[in-house]
Coordinates of C-alpha atoms and ligand atoms in Angstrom, one line a residue:
L1 CA -43.0 65.8 64.7
L2 CA -42.6 68.9 62.6
M3 CA -39.6 70.4 63.5
N4 CA -38.3 66.9 62.6
G5 CA -39.5 66.1 59.6
T6 CA -38.2 69.9 58.5
S7 CA -35.2 69.0 59.5
D8 CA -34.7 65.9 57.7
D9 CA -35.3 67.6 55.3
R10 CA -33.6 70.0 55.0
L11 CA -30.7 67.2 55.9
K12 CA -31.8 65.4 52.4
L13 CA -31.9 68.2 50.2
E14 CA -28.2 69.0 51.5
L15 CA -26.8 65.1 50.3
D16 CA -29.1 65.9 47.6
L17 CA -27.0 69.1 46.3
R18 CA -23.4 67.1 47.1
H19 CA -25.0 64.5 45.1
A20 CA -26.2 67.7 42.5
L21 CA -23.2 69.1 41.9
E22 CA -21.0 65.8 41.3
R23 CA -23.9 64.5 38.9
N24 CA -24.2 67.8 37.2
Q25 CA -27.9 68.4 38.2
L26 CA -27.3 72.3 38.3
E27 CA -28.1 74.5 34.9
F28 CA -28.6 78.0 33.7
Y29 CA -31.4 79.1 32.4
Y30 CA -30.9 81.8 29.6
Q31 CA -32.9 84.9 29.1
A32 CA -32.1 88.0 26.4
Q33 CA -31.8 91.2 27.2
I34 CA -32.7 93.3 24.1
D35 CA -31.6 97.0 22.8
L36 CA -34.9 99.0 22.6
A37 CA -33.2 101.3 19.6
S38 CA -31.4 98.7 17.3
G39 CA -33.8 94.7 18.5
E40 CA -30.1 93.6 18.9
M41 CA -29.5 91.2 21.9
R42 CA -27.1 93.0 24.0
C43 CA -26.8 90.5 27.4
V44 CA -27.9 87.8 28.9
E45 CA -29.4 86.8 31.7
A46 CA -28.3 83.5 33.7
F47 CA -31.0 81.8 36.0
L48 CA -29.9 79.2 38.0
R49 CA -31.7 76.0 38.2
W50 CA -31.6 72.4 39.9
L51 CA -33.4 70.2 37.5
H52 CA -33.8 67.5 41.3
P53 CA -34.8 64.0 40.3
Q54 CA -37.7 63.7 42.1
R55 CA -39.0 66.6 43.0
G56 CA -38.2 68.8 39.5
L57 CA -36.5 72.0 38.9
L58 CA -35.6 73.9 41.8
L59 CA -35.5 77.6 42.1
P60 CA -32.0 79.2 44.2
S61 CA -34.8 80.3 46.7
H62 CA -35.3 76.5 48.1
F63 CA -31.6 75.6 48.1
M64 CA -29.5 78.7 48.2
P65 CA -30.4 78.4 52.0
A66 CA -29.2 74.7 52.4
A67 CA -26.2 75.7 50.3
E68 CA -25.3 78.0 53.0
E69 CA -25.8 76.2 56.0
S70 CA -24.0 73.0 54.3
G71 CA -21.2 75.3 53.6
L72 CA -21.5 74.6 49.8
I73 CA -22.2 78.0 48.5
T74 CA -19.1 78.2 47.6
N75 CA -19.1 75.4 45.5
V76 CA -22.4 76.5 44.0
S77 CA -20.5 79.5 43.0
Q78 CA -18.0 78.4 41.5
W79 CA -20.2 76.0 39.6
M80 CA -21.8 79.2 38.3
F81 CA -18.7 81.0 37.4
D82 CA -17.1 77.8 35.2
H83 CA -20.4 78.2 33.7
I84 CA -21.1 81.4 33.2
C85 CA -17.2 81.5 31.9
L86 CA -17.2 78.7 29.4
Q87 CA -20.9 79.8 28.1
W88 CA -19.7 83.3 26.9
R89 CA -16.8 81.6 25.0
L90 CA -18.5 79.2 22.7
W91 CA -21.0 82.1 21.8
R92 CA -17.9 84.2 21.7
D93 CA -16.5 81.9 19.1
R94 CA -19.9 81.0 17.3
G95 CA -19.8 84.7 16.6
L96 CA -21.9 86.3 19.4
E97 CA -19.4 89.5 19.6
G98 CA -19.8 91.9 22.4
L99 CA -22.4 90.1 24.1
N100 CA -22.7 90.5 28.1
M101 CA -23.4 87.8 30.8
A102 CA -25.1 88.8 34.0
I103 CA -25.7 86.2 36.7
N104 CA -27.9 86.8 39.9
L105 CA -25.7 86.6 43.1
S106 CA -28.0 85.8 46.4
T107 CA -27.5 87.7 49.6
S108 CA -25.8 84.9 51.2
Q109 CA -23.0 84.3 48.1
L110 CA -22.6 88.5 48.9
M111 CA -21.7 86.8 52.1
D112 CA -19.4 84.2 51.3
Q113 CA -15.9 86.5 51.4
A114 CA -14.2 82.7 49.2
I115 CA -15.6 83.8 46.2
V116 CA -13.7 87.0 45.0
P117 CA -10.0 84.5 44.9
L118 CA -12.6 82.1 42.9
L119 CA -13.7 84.9 41.0
E120 CA -10.5 86.4 40.0
A121 CA -8.8 82.5 39.3
T122 CA -12.3 81.8 37.1
L123 CA -11.6 84.7 35.0
E124 CA -7.8 84.5 34.3
R125 CA -8.2 80.9 33.5
T126 CA -11.3 81.3 31.2
G127 CA -10.0 84.6 29.9
V128 CA -13.5 86.1 29.7
P129 CA -12.9 89.7 30.4
A130 CA -14.3 91.5 33.6
S131 CA -16.5 93.6 32.1
R132 CA -18.1 91.1 29.9
L133 CA -19.4 89.8 33.2
E134 CA -22.5 91.8 35.2
W135 CA -23.5 91.0 38.5
E136 CA -27.3 91.3 39.8
V137 CA -28.1 92.1 43.3
K138 CA -31.0 92.8 44.8
E139 CA -30.9 96.9 46.1
G140 CA -31.5 95.5 49.9
A141 CA -28.3 92.9 49.2
V142 CA -26.1 96.2 48.4
M143 CA -27.7 97.9 51.4
Q144 CA -27.3 95.8 54.3
H145 CA -25.2 96.8 56.4
N146 CA -22.9 93.8 56.3
T147 CA -19.3 94.3 56.3
T148 CA -18.2 90.8 54.3
A149 CA -20.8 91.9 51.4
A150 CA -19.7 95.5 51.8
A151 CA -16.2 94.0 51.2
V152 CA -17.0 91.3 48.5
L153 CA -18.8 94.0 46.5
D154 CA -15.5 96.4 46.9
S155 CA -13.6 94.0 45.6
I156 CA -15.7 93.6 42.6
T157 CA -15.8 97.1 42.0
Q158 CA -11.9 96.7 42.0
M159 CA -12.4 94.3 39.5
Q160 CA -14.3 96.4 37.3
I161 CA -16.7 93.8 37.4
P162 CA -20.2 95.6 36.2
L163 CA -23.0 95.3 39.1
A164 CA -26.6 95.5 38.2
I165 CA -29.3 96.2 40.7
D166 CA -32.0 93.9 39.9
D167 CA -35.5 95.1 41.5
F168 CA -34.3 98.8 41.3
G169 CA -36.8 101.5 42.9
T170 CA -38.5 99.0 45.3
G171 CA -36.0 98.9 47.9
Y172 CA -33.9 101.4 49.2
S173 CA -34.2 105.6 49.0
S174 CA -30.1 106.2 49.6
L175 CA -28.3 106.2 45.8
S176 CA -24.5 107.0 47.8
Y177 CA -24.0 103.0 46.6
L178 CA -24.1 104.2 42.8
R179 CA -21.2 106.1 43.6
R180 CA -19.5 103.6 46.0
Y181 CA -19.9 100.8 43.7
S182 CA -19.2 99.7 39.7
V183 CA -23.1 99.8 39.6
K184 CA -23.1 100.2 35.5
K185 CA -26.9 99.3 34.8
L186 CA -30.3 99.5 37.2
K187 CA -33.3 96.9 36.5
I188 CA -36.5 98.4 37.3
D189 CA -38.9 96.2 38.2
R190 CA -41.4 93.8 37.3
S191 CA -44.2 95.6 39.6
L192 CA -43.9 99.1 38.2
V193 CA -43.1 97.6 34.4
D194 CA -46.5 95.6 34.9
G195 CA -48.5 99.3 35.3
L196 CA -47.1 101.0 31.6
P197 CA -48.8 102.4 30.7
A198 CA -51.9 102.5 32.5
E199 CA -50.8 103.5 36.1
G200 CA -49.8 107.2 36.2
D201 CA -48.0 106.2 39.2
D202 CA -45.5 103.8 37.5
C203 CA -45.1 106.0 34.5
A204 CA -44.2 109.1 36.8
I205 CA -41.2 106.5 38.9
T206 CA -40.3 105.1 35.7
D207 CA -39.7 108.1 33.7
A208 CA -38.1 109.6 37.0
I209 CA -35.6 106.5 37.0
I210 CA -34.1 106.8 33.3
S211 CA -34.1 110.6 34.2
M212 CA -31.8 110.0 37.3
A213 CA -30.0 107.2 35.5
H214 CA -29.0 108.1 31.8
P215 CA -26.4 111.6 33.1
L216 CA -24.9 109.2 36.1
G217 CA -24.1 107.3 32.6
L218 CA -26.4 104.1 34.3
V219 CA -27.6 102.0 31.5
V220 CA -31.6 101.1 32.3
V221 CA -33.3 97.9 31.9
A222 CA -36.9 97.5 31.6
E223 CA -38.2 94.0 33.5
G224 CA -40.8 91.6 32.7
V225 CA -41.8 93.4 30.0
E226 CA -44.9 91.4 28.5
T227 CA -46.6 93.4 26.2
P228 CA -46.4 95.6 23.3
Q229 CA -48.0 98.8 24.9
Q230 CA -45.7 98.6 28.0
L231 CA -42.6 98.4 25.2
E232 CA -44.1 101.2 23.1
Y233 CA -43.5 103.1 26.8
L234 CA -40.6 102.1 27.4
R235 CA -38.5 102.5 24.0
T236 CA -40.7 106.5 24.3
H237 CA -39.4 107.2 27.2
G238 CA -35.6 106.7 26.7
C239 CA -35.1 103.2 28.6
D240 CA -32.4 100.9 27.0
L241 CA -33.0 97.5 27.5
A242 CA -35.9 95.3 27.5
Q243 CA -36.3 92.1 28.7
G244 CA -39.5 89.3 29.5
Y245 CA -42.0 88.0 28.3
Y246 CA -42.7 89.6 25.4
F247 CA -39.2 88.4 23.7
S248 CA -38.9 84.9 25.6
Q249 CA -39.5 83.3 28.7
P250 CA -36.2 82.4 30.4
L251 CA -35.0 78.7 28.6
S252 CA -33.0 76.0 29.2
L253 CA -29.7 75.8 26.7
G254 CA -31.0 74.1 24.2
Q255 CA -34.9 76.2 23.7
F256 CA -32.6 79.2 24.2
E257 CA -30.3 78.2 21.1
T258 CA -33.2 77.6 19.3
W259 CA -34.6 80.9 20.0
L260 CA -31.6 82.6 19.1
T261 CA -32.1 80.9 15.2
R262 CA -35.4 82.0 14.8
R263 CA -35.1 85.8 15.9
Ligands
G301 O1 -35.0 88.1 40.4 P1 -35.1 88.5 38.9 O2 -35.7 89.9 39.5 O3 -33.9 88.7 38.3 O4 -36.4 87.7 38.7 C1 -36.6 87.1 37.7 C2 -37.4 86.1 37.2 O5 -38.5 86.5 36.7 C3 -37.6 84.7 36.9 O6 -37.8 83.9 37.9 C4 -38.1 84.6 35.6 O7 -38.9 83.3 35.8 C5 -39.1 85.9 35.7 N1 -39.9 86.7 34.8 C6 -38.7 86.9 33.3 N2 -39.4 87.2 32.6 C7 -40.5 87.5 32.9 C8 -42.1 88.5 32.6 O8 -41.7 89.1 31.4 N3 -42.8 88.1 33.3 C9 -43.0 87.6 34.8 N4 -44.3 87.8 34.6 N5 -42.0 86.8 34.6 C10 -40.9 87.4 34.5
MN302 MN1 -32.0 89.2 38.3

């Protein structure tokens, strides 16, 4: 009975997702990455959300598995690429020059070969330079030994789209992937930033990430910055960018634009 209930739920979710794509129920929430030296906004990370008519706001972890199973994953990726590129153009036209936009790619999206031609076509159609789009992937997703994911990452690298490694410092110790792919950014995981400046180990690992990244030409972003003390530690220790509730939560488009004008 429970099993039936579960697969019924899954089926319902798949049907709902089909409708969601048609009825524009997907949206991005936005959070800024701030340059610690100048205070300027350098990048905006877009978080995918589904405003479900009955269930409320759903996170990708709730619906990506259903998207994958129902073959809708490519449609969701298409939606994401279209929207991120169009939003980049809207903000550029309103004077936000030199801005990068970042999107989070789930493991199942990375294993979908169809996203490569799709991404190429979207960049060409919208005229967004590849270097302005960042793909955030978790360390574990880069390190998994999956040939499709590796081929997709190779294509991304060929297209010169920058990769950002999400949750860096929590996954694997092999760093050779930093050279193989077009990695431009490391994002220090929130669990490490949490311990700054009180926990000696977290400080030591943060310092080590920064000293390793800079000679390799990588930009370092601290995730989950919530307090002025964390911010001060990161600034004095040479971290490049910070992101977190200290500046703002991820906000809907309308809220984010209000936040921008008040800054
Ligand atoms: O997977 P990724 O590392 O991109 O996850 C980002 C998540 O972290 C988002 O769901 C976002 O809401 C959350 N987040 C962003 N900033 C902060 C913060 O300052 N503190 C906490 N606790 N969570 C945050
Ligand atoms: Mn992210």
